[in-house]
Structure formats: C-alpha cells, structure tokens
Short mmCIF file of C-alpha atoms and ligand atoms in Angstrom, two decimals:
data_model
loop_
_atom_site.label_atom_id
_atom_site.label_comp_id
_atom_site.label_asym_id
_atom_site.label_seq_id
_atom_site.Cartn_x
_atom_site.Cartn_y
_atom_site.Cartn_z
CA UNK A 1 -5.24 -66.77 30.07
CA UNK A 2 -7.16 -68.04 32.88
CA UNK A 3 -8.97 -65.47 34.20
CA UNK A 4 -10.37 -62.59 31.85
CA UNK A 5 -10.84 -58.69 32.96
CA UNK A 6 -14.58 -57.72 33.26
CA UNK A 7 -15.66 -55.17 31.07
CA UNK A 8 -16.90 -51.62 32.25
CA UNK A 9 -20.41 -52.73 31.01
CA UNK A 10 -20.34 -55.56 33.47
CA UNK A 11 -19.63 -53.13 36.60
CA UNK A 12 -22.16 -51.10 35.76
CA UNK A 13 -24.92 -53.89 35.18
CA UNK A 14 -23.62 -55.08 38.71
CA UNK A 15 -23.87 -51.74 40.17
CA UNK A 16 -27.69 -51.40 38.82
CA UNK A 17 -28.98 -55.10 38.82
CA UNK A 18 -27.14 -56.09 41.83
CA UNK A 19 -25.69 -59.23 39.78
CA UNK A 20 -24.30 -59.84 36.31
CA UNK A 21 -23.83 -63.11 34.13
CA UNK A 22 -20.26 -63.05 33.52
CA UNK A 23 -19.48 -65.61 30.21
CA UNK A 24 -16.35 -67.01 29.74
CA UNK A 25 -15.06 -65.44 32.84
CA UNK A 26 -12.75 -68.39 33.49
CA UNK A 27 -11.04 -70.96 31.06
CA UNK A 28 -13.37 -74.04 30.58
CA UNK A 29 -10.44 -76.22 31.80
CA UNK A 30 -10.44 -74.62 35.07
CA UNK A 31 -14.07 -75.84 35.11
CA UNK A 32 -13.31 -79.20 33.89
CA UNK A 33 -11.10 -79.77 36.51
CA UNK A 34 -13.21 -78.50 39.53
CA UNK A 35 -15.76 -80.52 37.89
CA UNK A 36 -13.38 -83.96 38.00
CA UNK A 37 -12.61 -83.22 42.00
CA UNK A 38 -16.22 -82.37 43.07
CA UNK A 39 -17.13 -86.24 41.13
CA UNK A 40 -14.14 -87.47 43.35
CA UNK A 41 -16.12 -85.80 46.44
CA UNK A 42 -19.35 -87.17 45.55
CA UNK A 43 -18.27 -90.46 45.97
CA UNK A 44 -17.26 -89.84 49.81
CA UNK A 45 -21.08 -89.50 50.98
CA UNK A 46 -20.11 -88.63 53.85
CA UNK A 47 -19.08 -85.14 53.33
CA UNK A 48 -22.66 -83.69 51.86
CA UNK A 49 -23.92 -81.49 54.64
CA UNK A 50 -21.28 -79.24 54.62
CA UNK A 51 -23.79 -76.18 55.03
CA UNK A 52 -26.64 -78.25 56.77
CA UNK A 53 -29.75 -77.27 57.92
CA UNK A 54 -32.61 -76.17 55.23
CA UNK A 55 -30.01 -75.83 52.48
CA UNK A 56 -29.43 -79.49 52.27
CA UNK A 57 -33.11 -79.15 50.01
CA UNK A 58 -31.80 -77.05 48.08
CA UNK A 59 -28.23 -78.82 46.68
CA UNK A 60 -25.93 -80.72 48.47
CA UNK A 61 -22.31 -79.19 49.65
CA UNK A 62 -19.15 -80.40 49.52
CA UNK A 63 -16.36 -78.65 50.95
CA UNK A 64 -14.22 -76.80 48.95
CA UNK A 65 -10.53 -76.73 48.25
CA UNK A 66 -7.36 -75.98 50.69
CA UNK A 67 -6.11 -72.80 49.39
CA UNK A 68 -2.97 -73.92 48.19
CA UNK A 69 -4.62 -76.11 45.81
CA UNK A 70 -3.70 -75.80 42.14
CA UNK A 71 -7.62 -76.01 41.70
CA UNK A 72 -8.07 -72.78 42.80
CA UNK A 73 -5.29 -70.71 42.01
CA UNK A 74 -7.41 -68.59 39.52
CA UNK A 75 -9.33 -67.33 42.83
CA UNK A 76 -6.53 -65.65 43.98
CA UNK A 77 -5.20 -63.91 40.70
CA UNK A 78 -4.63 -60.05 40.83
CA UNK A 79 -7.36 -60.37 37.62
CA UNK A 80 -9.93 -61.74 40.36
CA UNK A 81 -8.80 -58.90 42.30
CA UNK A 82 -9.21 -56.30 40.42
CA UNK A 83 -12.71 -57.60 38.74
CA UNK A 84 -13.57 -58.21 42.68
CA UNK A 85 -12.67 -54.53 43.85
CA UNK A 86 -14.24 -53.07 40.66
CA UNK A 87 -17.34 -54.49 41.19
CA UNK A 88 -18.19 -53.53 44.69
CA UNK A 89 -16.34 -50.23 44.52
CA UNK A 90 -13.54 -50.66 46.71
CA UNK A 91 -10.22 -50.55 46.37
CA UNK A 92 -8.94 -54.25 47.44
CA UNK A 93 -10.94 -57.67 48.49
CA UNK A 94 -10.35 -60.52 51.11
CA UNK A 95 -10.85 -64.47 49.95
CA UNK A 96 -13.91 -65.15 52.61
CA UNK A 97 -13.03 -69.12 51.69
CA UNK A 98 -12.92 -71.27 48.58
CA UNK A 99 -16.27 -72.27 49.19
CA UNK A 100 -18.26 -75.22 48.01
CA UNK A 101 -19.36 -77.50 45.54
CA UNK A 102 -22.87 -77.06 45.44
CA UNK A 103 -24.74 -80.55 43.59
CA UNK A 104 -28.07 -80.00 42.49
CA UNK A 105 -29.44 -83.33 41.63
CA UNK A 106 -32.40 -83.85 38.83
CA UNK A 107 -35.57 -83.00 40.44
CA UNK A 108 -36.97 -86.88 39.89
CA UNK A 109 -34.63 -88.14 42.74
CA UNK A 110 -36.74 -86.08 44.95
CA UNK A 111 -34.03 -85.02 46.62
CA UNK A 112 -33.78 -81.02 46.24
CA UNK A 113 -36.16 -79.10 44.76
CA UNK A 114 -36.17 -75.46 44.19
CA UNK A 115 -33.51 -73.43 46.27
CA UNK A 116 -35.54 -70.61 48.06
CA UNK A 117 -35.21 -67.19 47.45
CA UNK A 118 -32.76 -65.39 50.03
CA UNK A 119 -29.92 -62.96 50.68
CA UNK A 120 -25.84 -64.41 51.01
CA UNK A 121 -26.10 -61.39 53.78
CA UNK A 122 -27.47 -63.47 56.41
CA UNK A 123 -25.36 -66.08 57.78
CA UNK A 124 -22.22 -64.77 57.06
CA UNK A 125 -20.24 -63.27 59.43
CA UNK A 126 -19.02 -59.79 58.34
CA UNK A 127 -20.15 -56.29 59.77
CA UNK A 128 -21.15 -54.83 56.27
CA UNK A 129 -22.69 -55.86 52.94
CA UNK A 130 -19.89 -55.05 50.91
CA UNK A 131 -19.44 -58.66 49.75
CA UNK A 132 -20.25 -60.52 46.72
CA UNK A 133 -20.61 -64.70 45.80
CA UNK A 134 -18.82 -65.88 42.99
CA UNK A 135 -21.11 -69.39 41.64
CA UNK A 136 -19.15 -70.65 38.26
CA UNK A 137 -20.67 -73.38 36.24
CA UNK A 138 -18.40 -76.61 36.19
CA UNK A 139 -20.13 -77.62 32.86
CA UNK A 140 -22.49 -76.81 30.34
CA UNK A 141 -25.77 -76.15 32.02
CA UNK A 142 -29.20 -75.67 30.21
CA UNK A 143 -32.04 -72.94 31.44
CA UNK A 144 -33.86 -76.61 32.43
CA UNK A 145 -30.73 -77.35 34.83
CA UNK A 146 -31.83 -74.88 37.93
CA UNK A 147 -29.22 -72.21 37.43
CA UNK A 148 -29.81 -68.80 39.47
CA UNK A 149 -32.62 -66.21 38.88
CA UNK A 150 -31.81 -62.86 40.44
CA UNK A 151 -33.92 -60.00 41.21
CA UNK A 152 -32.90 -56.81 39.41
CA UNK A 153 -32.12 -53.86 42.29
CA UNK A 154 -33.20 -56.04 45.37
CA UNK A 155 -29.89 -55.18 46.62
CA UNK A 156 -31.01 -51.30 47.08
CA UNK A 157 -34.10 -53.28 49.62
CA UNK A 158 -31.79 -53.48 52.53
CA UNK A 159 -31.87 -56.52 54.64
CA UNK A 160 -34.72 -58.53 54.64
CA UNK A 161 -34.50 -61.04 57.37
CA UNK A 162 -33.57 -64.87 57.52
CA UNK A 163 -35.80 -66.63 54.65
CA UNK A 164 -34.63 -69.94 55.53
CA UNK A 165 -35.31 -69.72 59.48
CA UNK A 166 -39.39 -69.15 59.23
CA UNK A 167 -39.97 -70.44 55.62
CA UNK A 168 -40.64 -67.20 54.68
CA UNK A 169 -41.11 -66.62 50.85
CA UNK A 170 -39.46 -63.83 50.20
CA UNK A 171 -41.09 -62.98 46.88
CA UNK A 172 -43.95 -62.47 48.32
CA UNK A 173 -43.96 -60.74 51.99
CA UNK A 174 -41.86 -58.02 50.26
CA UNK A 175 -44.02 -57.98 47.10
CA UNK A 176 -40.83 -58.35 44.70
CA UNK A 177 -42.55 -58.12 41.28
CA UNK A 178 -42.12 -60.51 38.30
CA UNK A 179 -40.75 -58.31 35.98
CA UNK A 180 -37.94 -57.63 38.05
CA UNK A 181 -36.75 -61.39 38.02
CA UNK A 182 -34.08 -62.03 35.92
CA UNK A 183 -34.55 -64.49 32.71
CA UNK A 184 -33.35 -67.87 33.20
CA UNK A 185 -29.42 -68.45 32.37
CA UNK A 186 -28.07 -71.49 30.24
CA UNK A 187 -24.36 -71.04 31.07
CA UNK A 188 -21.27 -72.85 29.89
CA UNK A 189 -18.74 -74.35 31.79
CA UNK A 190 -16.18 -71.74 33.09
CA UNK A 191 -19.22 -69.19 32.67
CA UNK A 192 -19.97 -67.54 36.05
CA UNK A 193 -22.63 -65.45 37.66
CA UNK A 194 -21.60 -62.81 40.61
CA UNK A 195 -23.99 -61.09 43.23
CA UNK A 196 -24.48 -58.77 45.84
CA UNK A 197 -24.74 -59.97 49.35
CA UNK A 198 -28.19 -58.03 49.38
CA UNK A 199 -29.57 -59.36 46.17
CA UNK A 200 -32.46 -61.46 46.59
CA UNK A 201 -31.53 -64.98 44.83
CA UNK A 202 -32.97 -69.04 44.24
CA UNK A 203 -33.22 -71.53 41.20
CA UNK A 204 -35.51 -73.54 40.21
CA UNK A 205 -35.44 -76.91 40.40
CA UNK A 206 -32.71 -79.04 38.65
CA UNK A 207 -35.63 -79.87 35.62
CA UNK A 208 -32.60 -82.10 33.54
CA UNK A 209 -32.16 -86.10 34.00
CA UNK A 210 -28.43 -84.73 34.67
CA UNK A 211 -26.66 -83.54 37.88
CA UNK A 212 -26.39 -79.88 38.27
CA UNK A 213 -22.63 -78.73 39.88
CA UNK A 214 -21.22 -75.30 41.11
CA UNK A 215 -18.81 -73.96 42.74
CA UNK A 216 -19.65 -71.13 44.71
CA UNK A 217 -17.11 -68.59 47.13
CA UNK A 218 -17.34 -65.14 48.57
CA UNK A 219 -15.10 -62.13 47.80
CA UNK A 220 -15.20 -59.58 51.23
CA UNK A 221 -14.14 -55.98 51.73
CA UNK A 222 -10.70 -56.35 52.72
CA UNK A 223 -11.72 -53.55 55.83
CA UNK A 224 -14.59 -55.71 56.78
CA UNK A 225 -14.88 -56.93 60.56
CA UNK A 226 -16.00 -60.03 61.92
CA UNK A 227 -19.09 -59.53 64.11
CA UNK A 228 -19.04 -62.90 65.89
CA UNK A 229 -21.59 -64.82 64.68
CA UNK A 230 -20.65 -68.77 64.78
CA UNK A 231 -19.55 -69.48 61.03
CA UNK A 232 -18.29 -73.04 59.29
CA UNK A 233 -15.53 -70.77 57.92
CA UNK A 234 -14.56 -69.32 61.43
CA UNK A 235 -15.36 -71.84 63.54
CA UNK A 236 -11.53 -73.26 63.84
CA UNK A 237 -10.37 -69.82 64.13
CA UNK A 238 -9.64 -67.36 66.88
CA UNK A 239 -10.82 -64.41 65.69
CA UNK A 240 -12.50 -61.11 68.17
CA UNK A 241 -15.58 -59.65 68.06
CA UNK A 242 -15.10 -56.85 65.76
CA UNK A 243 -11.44 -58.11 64.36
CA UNK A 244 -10.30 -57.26 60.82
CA UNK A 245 -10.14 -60.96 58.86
CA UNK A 246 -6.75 -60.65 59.41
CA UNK A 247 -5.84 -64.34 59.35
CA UNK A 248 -4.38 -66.40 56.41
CA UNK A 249 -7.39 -68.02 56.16
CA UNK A 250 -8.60 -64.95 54.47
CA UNK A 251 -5.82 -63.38 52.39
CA UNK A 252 -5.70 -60.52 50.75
CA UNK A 253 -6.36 -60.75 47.03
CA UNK A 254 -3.72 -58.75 45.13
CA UNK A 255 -4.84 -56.30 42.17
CA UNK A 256 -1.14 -56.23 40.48
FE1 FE2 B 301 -27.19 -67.74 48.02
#
C-alpha cells in the first residue's frame, strides 16, 4: 500500500490543533524517490527561486512534478482523498498543484536560517480557508534538522495579516504563548505533517551538517473560488475572478 487511511484520532487532533504529525502516512519508497528527483533538481541551480521573495531565507524551492508523473501518483489516490476531505470536513478536495521541493540547507552555509512564523492563507489564491498543506519528509530527519513547529488552535485566530511583507513576528504582535507551540518533530522519510491554512507555522533553523528536503502541496475545497490574486500556480492560466478551479490543472481528487 502506498498511501495509508488516517485514523479518526488524527481528524480530531487536526480539528483541535489545527495540524497533526501523520507517521508513516506514505511508503518510504515514495519518499526515496521524490528524494532522488529533487537531488536531480538541485543540480540545475537555476531553478531555486521558484517561490522568491523573503522565502528564499527560509529554504530554497524547486518546482514540483507534472501531474502525470509517476512521482506523484500517491497525491491523487482516492486514499488522499478521502484523508483530505476528512480532515477539513468536506465532502471532496481539489489538487491546488504538486507543489515544491523545499531544501533547507545546514544553518553553517549561512544560507537560510529559521523560516518565519506565518499562515499558508496568505498568498494563495482561493476565496476561503478551507485548505490544508501537505509537507512529507523525503528522508529521515532529526528534531536538529528544522522540521515544522505549529501552534496548537491558531487556526481558530482568524487571519492575521502578511508576516513576510513587514517582517512582522507573528509570535509576538499576537502574543501566541509558548505552551501552545508544538514540540519539535524528528520524522522519517514518508512521515508527513498536514495543516490548516490558518495555523500559524515556521522551523527552526536546519541545526544538522546535512541538507534538509520536503515536499510540500496544497489540498483545496473542491467549491473553492479563485479570487484573482496573481499566483505562480495560476499565472499560465485563464481563470475569472470568482471562477470555480475548474481547470485540469486542479483536478478533482476522487474518494472511491
Ligand atoms: Fe507555510
């Protein structure tokens, strides 16, 4: 099996927390090989600013994979449907993309440091927050290798504005309280994490003499609308103000 079913514990630790560490949730082979392609994309420099801006100090992005990629079959499995509806309490999802590989490098190559604490709400371009990112570990990862610290119910805070455009710390001009912050994750590969659009999120620094990889990709309501705002994952795409994602760029993901 590829893909395994979440368990009812999971939704509801979702449902509360706003995010859940999700073990196992994919065969490590599936990881392997995403791992193998993103150390093929690494090598073509050229493509590491595939998110740009202030995010380029916090990993660097490679684009991900066409959809009809055998690399990323598993995201379209009616089991990744199903765990994808359950979780935000809907009845079906859309594939918002296949995302990115996201490279954290070790901390002493000065290159990224820690990735600041934000929402996935802001910058993308659906009309509600019914949404959640997918980030699955391509290998083993230790709590020293920067993986994702969430804060428990920040996604009941409603949105709270673009951290990355005014260097606002989040943490702090909305008073989020240390005990709320979730305890640092050593995940496997295949392991995955999944949270809310509204959930406040960052890692530390990558504190290992190793790389750090991810993959990272949205599931959408399959009723949300596009409200406009310039997007990489629109931006070759004619879609109105206001339009249902009805394009095969974001297909349906079956529950059967
Ligand atoms: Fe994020």
């Amino acid at each position: 099996m590829q893909v395994r079913e979440i368990t009812e514990a999971e939704v509801k630790a979702f449902k509360k927390r706003g995010w859940t560490y999700l073990p196992h949730l994919f065969d490590r082979e599936i990881a392997e090989r995403l791992h193998a392609r993103a150390l093929e994309l690494e090598r073509d420099k050229k493509h590491h600013t595939f998110y740009g801006g202030k995010v380029n100090s916090f990993f660097r992005s490679y684009p991900g994979e066409d959809q009809k990629s055998p690399l990323v079959k598993f995201m379209f499995s009616p089991a990744m449907g199903r765990n994808s509806a359950r979780l935000l309490g809907i009845p079906q999802v859309r594939l918002f993309s296949t995302g990115g590989y996201l490279l954290k490098m070790p901390e002493e190559a000065k290159e990224q440091g820690e990735t600041a604490y934000h929402q996935d709400f802001l910058g993308n371009p659906m009309d509600r927050s019914t949404f959640l990112t997918v980030w699955v570990a391509l290998h083993d990862i230790p709590v020293a290798g920067g993986t994702m610290r969430f804060y428990d119910r920040s996604h009941r805070l409603g949105v709270l504005g673009q951290a990355f455009a005014d260097h606002m710390d989040i943490r702090v001009r909305y008073r989020l309280k240390n005990k709320d912050l979730s305890p640092p994750l050593a995940m496997q590969a295949g392991d995955a994490t999944v949270h809310h659009s509204l959930t406040v999120h960052g890692a530390p620094p990558n504190r290992t003499a190793n790389q750090r990889w991810g993959l990272a990709y949205i599931y959408m309501d399959a009723d949300a609308r596009y409200d406009g705002t310039p997007n990489v994952f629109t931006e070759n795409i004619k879609l109105e103000r206001d339009a249902l994602f009805d394009h095969p760029a974001f297909p349906l993901i079956p529950t059967e």
